[in-house]
PDB file of C-alpha atoms in Angstrom:
ATOM      1  CA  GLY F   1     -94.262 -37.732 118.355  1.00  0.00           C
ATOM      2  CA  ASN F   2     -96.442 -36.908 121.316  1.00  0.00           C
ATOM      3  CA  SER F   3     -94.902 -37.178 124.759  1.00  0.00           C
ATOM      4  CA  VAL F   4     -95.212 -35.962 128.329  1.00  0.00           C
ATOM      5  CA  THR F   5     -92.356 -35.341 130.744  1.00  0.00           C
ATOM      6  CA  GLN F   6     -92.984 -35.001 134.466  1.00  0.00           C
ATOM      7  CA  MET F   7     -90.694 -34.014 137.261  1.00  0.00           C
ATOM      8  CA  GLU F   8     -89.125 -37.044 138.786  1.00  0.00           C
ATOM      9  CA  GLY F   9     -90.178 -38.202 142.185  1.00  0.00           C
ATOM     10  CA  PRO F  10     -90.580 -39.159 144.794  1.00  0.00           C
ATOM     11  CA  VAL F  11     -91.609 -35.858 146.313  1.00  0.00           C
ATOM     12  CA  THR F  12     -91.942 -35.619 150.084  1.00  0.00           C
ATOM     13  CA  LEU F  13     -93.497 -32.588 151.764  1.00  0.00           C
ATOM     14  CA  SER F  14     -94.840 -31.636 155.128  1.00  0.00           C
ATOM     15  CA  GLU F  15     -98.528 -30.974 155.633  1.00  0.00           C
ATOM     16  CA  GLU F  16     -99.604 -27.458 154.595  1.00  0.00           C
ATOM     17  CA  ALA F  17     -96.602 -27.012 152.295  1.00  0.00           C
ATOM     18  CA  PHE F  18     -96.959 -25.592 148.782  1.00  0.00           C
ATOM     19  CA  LEU F  19     -96.853 -28.159 146.001  1.00  0.00           C
ATOM     20  CA  THR F  20     -95.665 -27.897 142.416  1.00  0.00           C
ATOM     21  CA  ILE F  21     -95.290 -30.893 140.118  1.00  0.00           C
ATOM     22  CA  ASN F  22     -93.854 -29.896 136.761  1.00  0.00           C
ATOM     23  CA  CYS F  23     -95.210 -31.259 133.501  1.00  0.00           C
ATOM     24  CA  THR F  24     -94.141 -30.385 129.966  1.00  0.00           C
ATOM     25  CA  TYR F  25     -95.373 -31.878 126.742  1.00  0.00           C
ATOM     26  CA  THR F  26     -94.522 -32.330 123.087  1.00  0.00           C
ATOM     27  CA  ALA F  27     -97.377 -32.435 120.635  1.00  0.00           C
ATOM     28  CA  THR F  28     -98.497 -30.936 117.372  1.00  0.00           C
ATOM     29  CA  GLY F  29    -101.541 -28.733 117.319  1.00  0.00           C
ATOM     30  CA  TYR F  30    -103.596 -28.156 120.423  1.00  0.00           C
ATOM     31  CA  PRO F  31    -103.821 -31.222 122.634  1.00  0.00           C
ATOM     32  CA  SER F  32    -106.053 -31.494 125.690  1.00  0.00           C
ATOM     33  CA  LEU F  33    -104.122 -31.800 128.947  1.00  0.00           C
ATOM     34  CA  PHE F  34    -104.968 -33.773 132.063  1.00  0.00           C
ATOM     35  CA  TRP F  35    -103.816 -34.604 135.543  1.00  0.00           C
ATOM     36  CA  TYR F  36    -104.800 -38.011 136.875  1.00  0.00           C
ATOM     37  CA  VAL F  37    -104.246 -39.222 140.443  1.00  0.00           C
ATOM     38  CA  GLN F  38    -103.818 -42.758 141.709  1.00  0.00           C
ATOM     39  CA  TYR F  39    -104.439 -43.212 145.420  1.00  0.00           C
ATOM     40  CA  PRO F  40    -103.017 -46.334 147.087  1.00  0.00           C
ATOM     41  CA  GLY F  41    -105.006 -49.404 146.078  1.00  0.00           C
ATOM     42  CA  GLU F  42    -107.303 -47.485 143.754  1.00  0.00           C
ATOM     43  CA  GLY F  43    -107.635 -46.886 140.027  1.00  0.00           C
ATOM     44  CA  LEU F  44    -106.616 -43.753 138.163  1.00  0.00           C
ATOM     45  CA  GLN F  45    -108.997 -40.842 138.685  1.00  0.00           C
ATOM     46  CA  LEU F  46    -109.237 -37.674 136.673  1.00  0.00           C
ATOM     47  CA  LEU F  47    -108.146 -34.770 138.863  1.00  0.00           C
ATOM     48  CA  LEU F  48    -108.466 -31.878 136.412  1.00  0.00           C
ATOM     49  CA  LYS F  49    -108.187 -31.011 132.757  1.00  0.00           C
ATOM     50  CA  ALA F  50    -107.772 -28.125 130.324  1.00  0.00           C
ATOM     51  CA  THR F  51    -108.679 -28.222 126.667  1.00  0.00           C
ATOM     52  CA  LYS F  52    -107.220 -25.013 125.246  1.00  0.00           C
ATOM     53  CA  ALA F  53    -104.416 -22.559 125.807  1.00  0.00           C
ATOM     54  CA  ASP F  54    -104.655 -20.408 128.954  1.00  0.00           C
ATOM     55  CA  ASP F  55    -107.424 -22.587 130.380  1.00  0.00           C
ATOM     56  CA  LYS F  56    -107.062 -23.333 134.075  1.00  0.00           C
ATOM     57  CA  GLY F  57    -108.264 -26.663 135.416  1.00  0.00           C
ATOM     58  CA  SER F  58    -109.015 -26.911 139.119  1.00  0.00           C
ATOM     59  CA  ASN F  59    -110.342 -29.470 141.572  1.00  0.00           C
ATOM     60  CA  LYS F  60    -109.915 -30.263 145.282  1.00  0.00           C
ATOM     61  CA  GLY F  61    -107.626 -27.248 145.722  1.00  0.00           C
ATOM     62  CA  PHE F  62    -105.340 -28.325 142.872  1.00  0.00           C
ATOM     63  CA  GLU F  63    -104.813 -26.096 139.842  1.00  0.00           C
ATOM     64  CA  ALA F  64    -102.984 -26.302 136.531  1.00  0.00           C
ATOM     65  CA  THR F  65    -102.833 -23.788 133.683  1.00  0.00           C
ATOM     66  CA  TYR F  66    -102.397 -24.775 130.031  1.00  0.00           C
ATOM     67  CA  ARG F  67     -99.377 -22.771 128.851  1.00  0.00           C
ATOM     68  CA  LYS F  68     -98.948 -23.093 125.098  1.00  0.00           C
ATOM     69  CA  GLU F  69     -95.882 -20.830 124.952  1.00  0.00           C
ATOM     70  CA  THR F  70     -93.930 -23.012 127.378  1.00  0.00           C
ATOM     71  CA  THR F  71     -95.753 -26.292 126.520  1.00  0.00           C
ATOM     72  CA  SER F  72     -96.381 -26.829 130.212  1.00  0.00           C
ATOM     73  CA  PHE F  73     -99.195 -27.869 132.551  1.00  0.00           C
ATOM     74  CA  HIS F  74     -97.715 -27.690 136.032  1.00  0.00           C
ATOM     75  CA  LEU F  75     -99.819 -28.941 138.954  1.00  0.00           C
ATOM     76  CA  GLU F  76    -100.019 -26.715 142.047  1.00  0.00           C
ATOM     77  CA  LYS F  77    -101.699 -26.762 145.425  1.00  0.00           C
ATOM     78  CA  GLY F  78    -101.327 -24.106 148.067  1.00  0.00           C
ATOM     79  CA  SER F  79    -101.550 -26.290 151.163  1.00  0.00           C
ATOM     80  CA  VAL F  80    -101.234 -30.062 150.890  1.00  0.00           C
ATOM     81  CA  GLN F  81    -102.768 -32.599 153.238  1.00  0.00           C
ATOM     82  CA  VAL F  82    -101.726 -36.099 154.222  1.00  0.00           C
ATOM     83  CA  SER F  83    -104.663 -37.382 152.173  1.00  0.00           C
ATOM     84  CA  ASP F  84    -103.040 -35.958 149.021  1.00  0.00           C
ATOM     85  CA  SER F  85    -100.380 -38.671 149.171  1.00  0.00           C
ATOM     86  CA  ALA F  86    -100.681 -40.507 145.862  1.00  0.00           C
ATOM     87  CA  VAL F  87     -99.091 -40.901 142.438  1.00  0.00           C
ATOM     88  CA  TYR F  88     -99.867 -38.080 140.011  1.00  0.00           C
ATOM     89  CA  PHE F  89     -99.841 -38.511 136.229  1.00  0.00           C
ATOM     90  CA  CYS F  90     -99.825 -35.775 133.639  1.00  0.00           C
ATOM     91  CA  ALA F  91    -101.348 -36.780 130.300  1.00  0.00           C
ATOM     92  CA  LEU F  92    -102.303 -35.388 126.929  1.00  0.00           C
ATOM     93  CA  ARG F  93    -104.791 -36.282 124.268  1.00  0.00           C
ATOM     94  CA  ARG F  94    -103.790 -35.180 120.804  1.00  0.00           C
ATOM     95  CA  GLN F  95    -106.316 -33.249 118.762  1.00  0.00           C
ATOM     96  CA  GLY F  96    -108.581 -35.689 116.990  1.00  0.00           C
ATOM     97  CA  ALA F  97    -107.367 -38.712 118.935  1.00  0.00           C
ATOM     98  CA  GLN F  98    -109.038 -40.802 121.614  1.00  0.00           C
ATOM     99  CA  LYS F  99    -106.063 -42.279 123.423  1.00  0.00           C
ATOM    100  CA  LEU F 100    -104.244 -40.679 126.327  1.00  0.00           C
ATOM    101  CA  VAL F 101    -100.449 -40.300 126.430  1.00  0.00           C
ATOM    102  CA  PHE F 102     -99.132 -40.320 129.996  1.00  0.00           C
ATOM    103  CA  GLY F 103     -96.025 -39.117 131.745  1.00  0.00           C
ATOM    104  CA  GLN F 104     -94.149 -41.487 133.994  1.00  0.00           C
ATOM    105  CA  GLY F 105     -95.890 -40.365 137.184  1.00  0.00           C
ATOM    106  CA  THR F 106     -94.721 -38.559 140.322  1.00  0.00           C
ATOM    107  CA  ARG F 107     -95.132 -40.166 143.730  1.00  0.00           C
ATOM    108  CA  LEU F 108     -96.093 -37.629 146.376  1.00  0.00           C
ATOM    109  CA  THR F 109     -95.871 -38.307 150.101  1.00  0.00           C
ATOM    110  CA  ILE F 110     -97.180 -35.818 152.634  1.00  0.00           C
ATOM    111  CA  ASN F 111     -95.969 -36.178 156.199  1.00  0.00           C
ATOM    112  CA  PRO F 112     -98.043 -34.902 159.135  1.00  0.00           C
TER     113      PRO F 112
ATOM    114  CA  GLY D   1    -123.118 -46.466 140.503  1.00  0.00           C
ATOM    115  CA  ALA D   2    -120.594 -49.183 139.802  1.00  0.00           C
ATOM    116  CA  GLY D   3    -117.324 -48.189 138.240  1.00  0.00           C
ATOM    117  CA  VAL D   4    -115.111 -50.080 135.833  1.00  0.00           C
ATOM    118  CA  SER D   5    -114.255 -53.499 137.162  1.00  0.00           C
ATOM    119  CA  GLN D   6    -111.474 -55.828 136.123  1.00  0.00           C
ATOM    120  CA  SER D   7    -110.739 -59.445 136.864  1.00  0.00           C
ATOM    121  CA  PRO D   8    -108.688 -61.088 138.034  1.00  0.00           C
ATOM    122  CA  ARG D   9    -106.975 -58.440 140.110  1.00  0.00           C
ATOM    123  CA  TYR D  10    -103.781 -60.477 140.212  1.00  0.00           C
ATOM    124  CA  LYS D  11    -102.541 -63.145 137.855  1.00  0.00           C
ATOM    125  CA  VAL D  12     -99.366 -65.184 138.006  1.00  0.00           C
ATOM    126  CA  ALA D  13     -98.497 -67.079 134.847  1.00  0.00           C
ATOM    127  CA  LYS D  14     -95.625 -69.273 133.817  1.00  0.00           C
ATOM    128  CA  ARG D  15     -93.772 -68.156 130.737  1.00  0.00           C
ATOM    129  CA  GLY D  16     -95.460 -69.570 127.683  1.00  0.00           C
ATOM    130  CA  GLN D  17     -98.941 -69.740 129.203  1.00  0.00           C
ATOM    131  CA  ASP D  18    -101.925 -67.937 127.728  1.00  0.00           C
ATOM    132  CA  VAL D  19    -103.852 -65.486 129.901  1.00  0.00           C
ATOM    133  CA  ALA D  20    -107.192 -63.713 129.563  1.00  0.00           C
ATOM    134  CA  LEU D  21    -107.965 -60.478 131.368  1.00  0.00           C
ATOM    135  CA  ARG D  22    -111.521 -59.229 131.678  1.00  0.00           C
ATOM    136  CA  CYS D  23    -112.910 -55.708 131.790  1.00  0.00           C
ATOM    137  CA  ASP D  24    -116.462 -54.733 132.709  1.00  0.00           C
ATOM    138  CA  PRO D  25    -116.959 -51.109 131.719  1.00  0.00           C
ATOM    139  CA  ILE D  26    -119.477 -48.771 133.257  1.00  0.00           C
ATOM    140  CA  SER D  27    -122.896 -49.761 131.960  1.00  0.00           C
ATOM    141  CA  GLY D  28    -123.801 -47.958 128.768  1.00  0.00           C
ATOM    142  CA  HIS D  29    -120.315 -46.679 128.049  1.00  0.00           C
ATOM    143  CA  VAL D  30    -119.576 -46.710 124.348  1.00  0.00           C
ATOM    144  CA  SER D  31    -115.805 -46.382 124.382  1.00  0.00           C
ATOM    145  CA  LEU D  32    -113.374 -48.815 125.975  1.00  0.00           C
ATOM    146  CA  PHE D  33    -109.606 -48.579 126.228  1.00  0.00           C
ATOM    147  CA  TRP D  34    -106.809 -50.903 127.339  1.00  0.00           C
ATOM    148  CA  TYR D  35    -103.526 -49.572 128.682  1.00  0.00           C
ATOM    149  CA  GLN D  36    -100.378 -51.308 129.912  1.00  0.00           C
ATOM    150  CA  GLN D  37     -98.510 -49.885 132.911  1.00  0.00           C
ATOM    151  CA  ALA D  38     -95.022 -51.180 133.598  1.00  0.00           C
ATOM    152  CA  LEU D  39     -93.614 -50.823 137.088  1.00  0.00           C
ATOM    153  CA  GLY D  40     -92.750 -47.209 137.845  1.00  0.00           C
ATOM    154  CA  GLN D  41     -94.043 -45.966 134.506  1.00  0.00           C
ATOM    155  CA  GLY D  42     -97.140 -44.263 133.221  1.00  0.00           C
ATOM    156  CA  PRO D  43     -99.836 -46.210 131.390  1.00  0.00           C
ATOM    157  CA  GLU D  44     -99.278 -46.834 127.685  1.00  0.00           C
ATOM    158  CA  PHE D  45    -102.125 -47.211 125.216  1.00  0.00           C
ATOM    159  CA  LEU D  46    -102.810 -50.637 123.788  1.00  0.00           C
ATOM    160  CA  THR D  47    -106.155 -50.568 121.990  1.00  0.00           C
ATOM    161  CA  TYR D  48    -109.523 -48.780 121.700  1.00  0.00           C
ATOM    162  CA  PHE D  49    -113.076 -49.971 121.017  1.00  0.00           C
ATOM    163  CA  GLN D  50    -116.149 -48.027 120.089  1.00  0.00           C
ATOM    164  CA  ASN D  51    -118.985 -50.414 120.895  1.00  0.00           C
ATOM    165  CA  GLU D  52    -117.847 -53.725 119.382  1.00  0.00           C
ATOM    166  CA  ALA D  53    -115.590 -52.178 116.761  1.00  0.00           C
ATOM    167  CA  GLN D  54    -111.874 -52.134 117.457  1.00  0.00           C
ATOM    168  CA  LEU D  55    -110.927 -48.789 115.955  1.00  0.00           C
ATOM    169  CA  ASP D  56    -107.312 -48.533 117.058  1.00  0.00           C
ATOM    170  CA  LYS D  57    -104.956 -51.356 117.949  1.00  0.00           C
ATOM    171  CA  SER D  58    -101.756 -49.497 117.221  1.00  0.00           C
ATOM    172  CA  GLY D  59    -100.427 -49.953 120.750  1.00  0.00           C
ATOM    173  CA  LEU D  60    -100.569 -53.737 120.896  1.00  0.00           C
ATOM    174  CA  PRO D  61     -96.896 -54.712 121.251  1.00  0.00           C
ATOM    175  CA  SER D  62     -97.008 -57.943 119.277  1.00  0.00           C
ATOM    176  CA  ASP D  63     -99.364 -60.386 117.605  1.00  0.00           C
ATOM    177  CA  ARG D  64     -99.441 -62.319 120.881  1.00  0.00           C
ATOM    178  CA  PHE D  65    -101.806 -59.640 122.193  1.00  0.00           C
ATOM    179  CA  PHE D  66    -105.425 -59.792 121.142  1.00  0.00           C
ATOM    180  CA  ALA D  67    -108.471 -57.900 122.423  1.00  0.00           C
ATOM    181  CA  GLU D  68    -112.165 -58.298 121.753  1.00  0.00           C
ATOM    182  CA  ARG D  69    -115.461 -56.774 122.759  1.00  0.00           C
ATOM    183  CA  PRO D  70    -117.981 -58.921 120.879  1.00  0.00           C
ATOM    184  CA  GLU D  71    -121.207 -57.457 122.262  1.00  0.00           C
ATOM    185  CA  GLY D  72    -120.028 -53.937 122.855  1.00  0.00           C
ATOM    186  CA  SER D  73    -119.853 -54.233 126.630  1.00  0.00           C
ATOM    187  CA  VAL D  74    -117.417 -56.633 128.360  1.00  0.00           C
ATOM    188  CA  SER D  75    -113.945 -56.797 126.854  1.00  0.00           C
ATOM    189  CA  THR D  76    -111.221 -59.395 127.104  1.00  0.00           C
ATOM    190  CA  LEU D  77    -107.525 -58.851 126.565  1.00  0.00           C
ATOM    191  CA  LYS D  78    -105.752 -62.083 125.726  1.00  0.00           C
ATOM    192  CA  ILE D  79    -102.029 -62.600 125.795  1.00  0.00           C
ATOM    193  CA  GLN D  80    -100.700 -65.752 124.192  1.00  0.00           C
ATOM    194  CA  ARG D  81     -97.401 -67.426 125.047  1.00  0.00           C
ATOM    195  CA  THR D  82     -96.663 -64.922 127.813  1.00  0.00           C
ATOM    196  CA  GLN D  83     -93.141 -63.581 128.205  1.00  0.00           C
ATOM    197  CA  GLN D  84     -91.489 -62.006 131.226  1.00  0.00           C
ATOM    198  CA  GLU D  85     -91.632 -58.599 129.584  1.00  0.00           C
ATOM    199  CA  ASP D  86     -95.431 -58.847 129.617  1.00  0.00           C
ATOM    200  CA  SER D  87     -95.377 -58.423 133.404  1.00  0.00           C
ATOM    201  CA  ALA D  88     -97.252 -55.200 134.079  1.00  0.00           C
ATOM    202  CA  VAL D  89    -100.543 -53.793 135.301  1.00  0.00           C
ATOM    203  CA  TYR D  90    -103.210 -53.862 132.607  1.00  0.00           C
ATOM    204  CA  LEU D  91    -105.696 -51.037 132.931  1.00  0.00           C
ATOM    205  CA  CYS D  92    -109.096 -50.778 131.352  1.00  0.00           C
ATOM    206  CA  ALA D  93    -110.939 -47.480 130.944  1.00  0.00           C
ATOM    207  CA  SER D  94    -114.334 -46.564 129.556  1.00  0.00           C
ATOM    208  CA  SER D  95    -116.065 -43.376 128.533  1.00  0.00           C
ATOM    209  CA  LEU D  96    -119.731 -42.657 127.988  1.00  0.00           C
ATOM    210  CA  LEU D  97    -119.607 -41.474 124.408  1.00  0.00           C
ATOM    211  CA  ALA D  98    -117.092 -41.364 121.618  1.00  0.00           C
ATOM    212  CA  GLY D  99    -116.588 -37.638 121.743  1.00  0.00           C
ATOM    213  CA  LEU D 100    -113.152 -36.192 122.212  1.00  0.00           C
ATOM    214  CA  GLN D 101    -114.137 -34.335 125.379  1.00  0.00           C
ATOM    215  CA  GLU D 102    -115.251 -37.463 127.184  1.00  0.00           C
ATOM    216  CA  THR D 103    -113.602 -38.392 130.470  1.00  0.00           C
ATOM    217  CA  GLN D 104    -112.027 -41.831 130.658  1.00  0.00           C
ATOM    218  CA  TYR D 105    -112.869 -43.747 133.855  1.00  0.00           C
ATOM    219  CA  PHE D 106    -110.291 -46.302 134.870  1.00  0.00           C
ATOM    220  CA  GLY D 107    -110.625 -49.652 136.564  1.00  0.00           C
ATOM    221  CA  PRO D 108    -108.288 -50.874 139.335  1.00  0.00           C
ATOM    222  CA  GLY D 109    -106.192 -52.894 136.925  1.00  0.00           C
ATOM    223  CA  THR D 110    -105.002 -56.478 136.658  1.00  0.00           C
ATOM    224  CA  ARG D 111    -101.465 -57.048 137.875  1.00  0.00           C
ATOM    225  CA  LEU D 112     -99.841 -59.731 135.709  1.00  0.00           C
ATOM    226  CA  LEU D 113     -96.629 -61.415 136.773  1.00  0.00           C
ATOM    227  CA  VAL D 114     -94.976 -63.786 134.335  1.00  0.00           C
ATOM    228  CA  LEU D 115     -92.418 -66.108 135.868  1.00  0.00           C
TER     229      LEU D 115
END
């Protein structure tokens, strides 16, 4: 079936550190891939997405590249800020489907 | 503009009680989704509406769970005879159209605790 596996958290970094949160997926065909973020006390927000192989999604300094050969969609940011502290969810949407399939989430804490 | 809203934000129920959770999608949004998020886990799909039609209910965990969207806007998720394992955050999301490229916008969720 379709599934998403994220690196386990929590992840704690210092401000301005480089961030990578790993995400791999299992799906048939060519799913669309997403990163959602959940800030404390708020609902899930779409951070970025990619809909085909080799696409790069980017937003707010975050990037992720759709790698079909490694079935991965790792989230990266060159210099994190305290305001990036949140829970990050990788998700996929199978070709032809409406529903999202989420990973278990990674809690990120950035210390000043 | 207003986002997706959900009410109540918190609900405590005794085991065996029925509960009703409400979702107000963004005005004009055609598609509406319900997800269940257990503590420390990612959201899991429950059901999907396109206008008033429930097109996918494959994620509903048992026949105690029922969802409706009678006029194609507000939706209600009802859980009958609640059990402790129903404790979770219930998320509602909506998207403007029914296309597969549409972004889903999520509400803040209803946190349900069954005692």
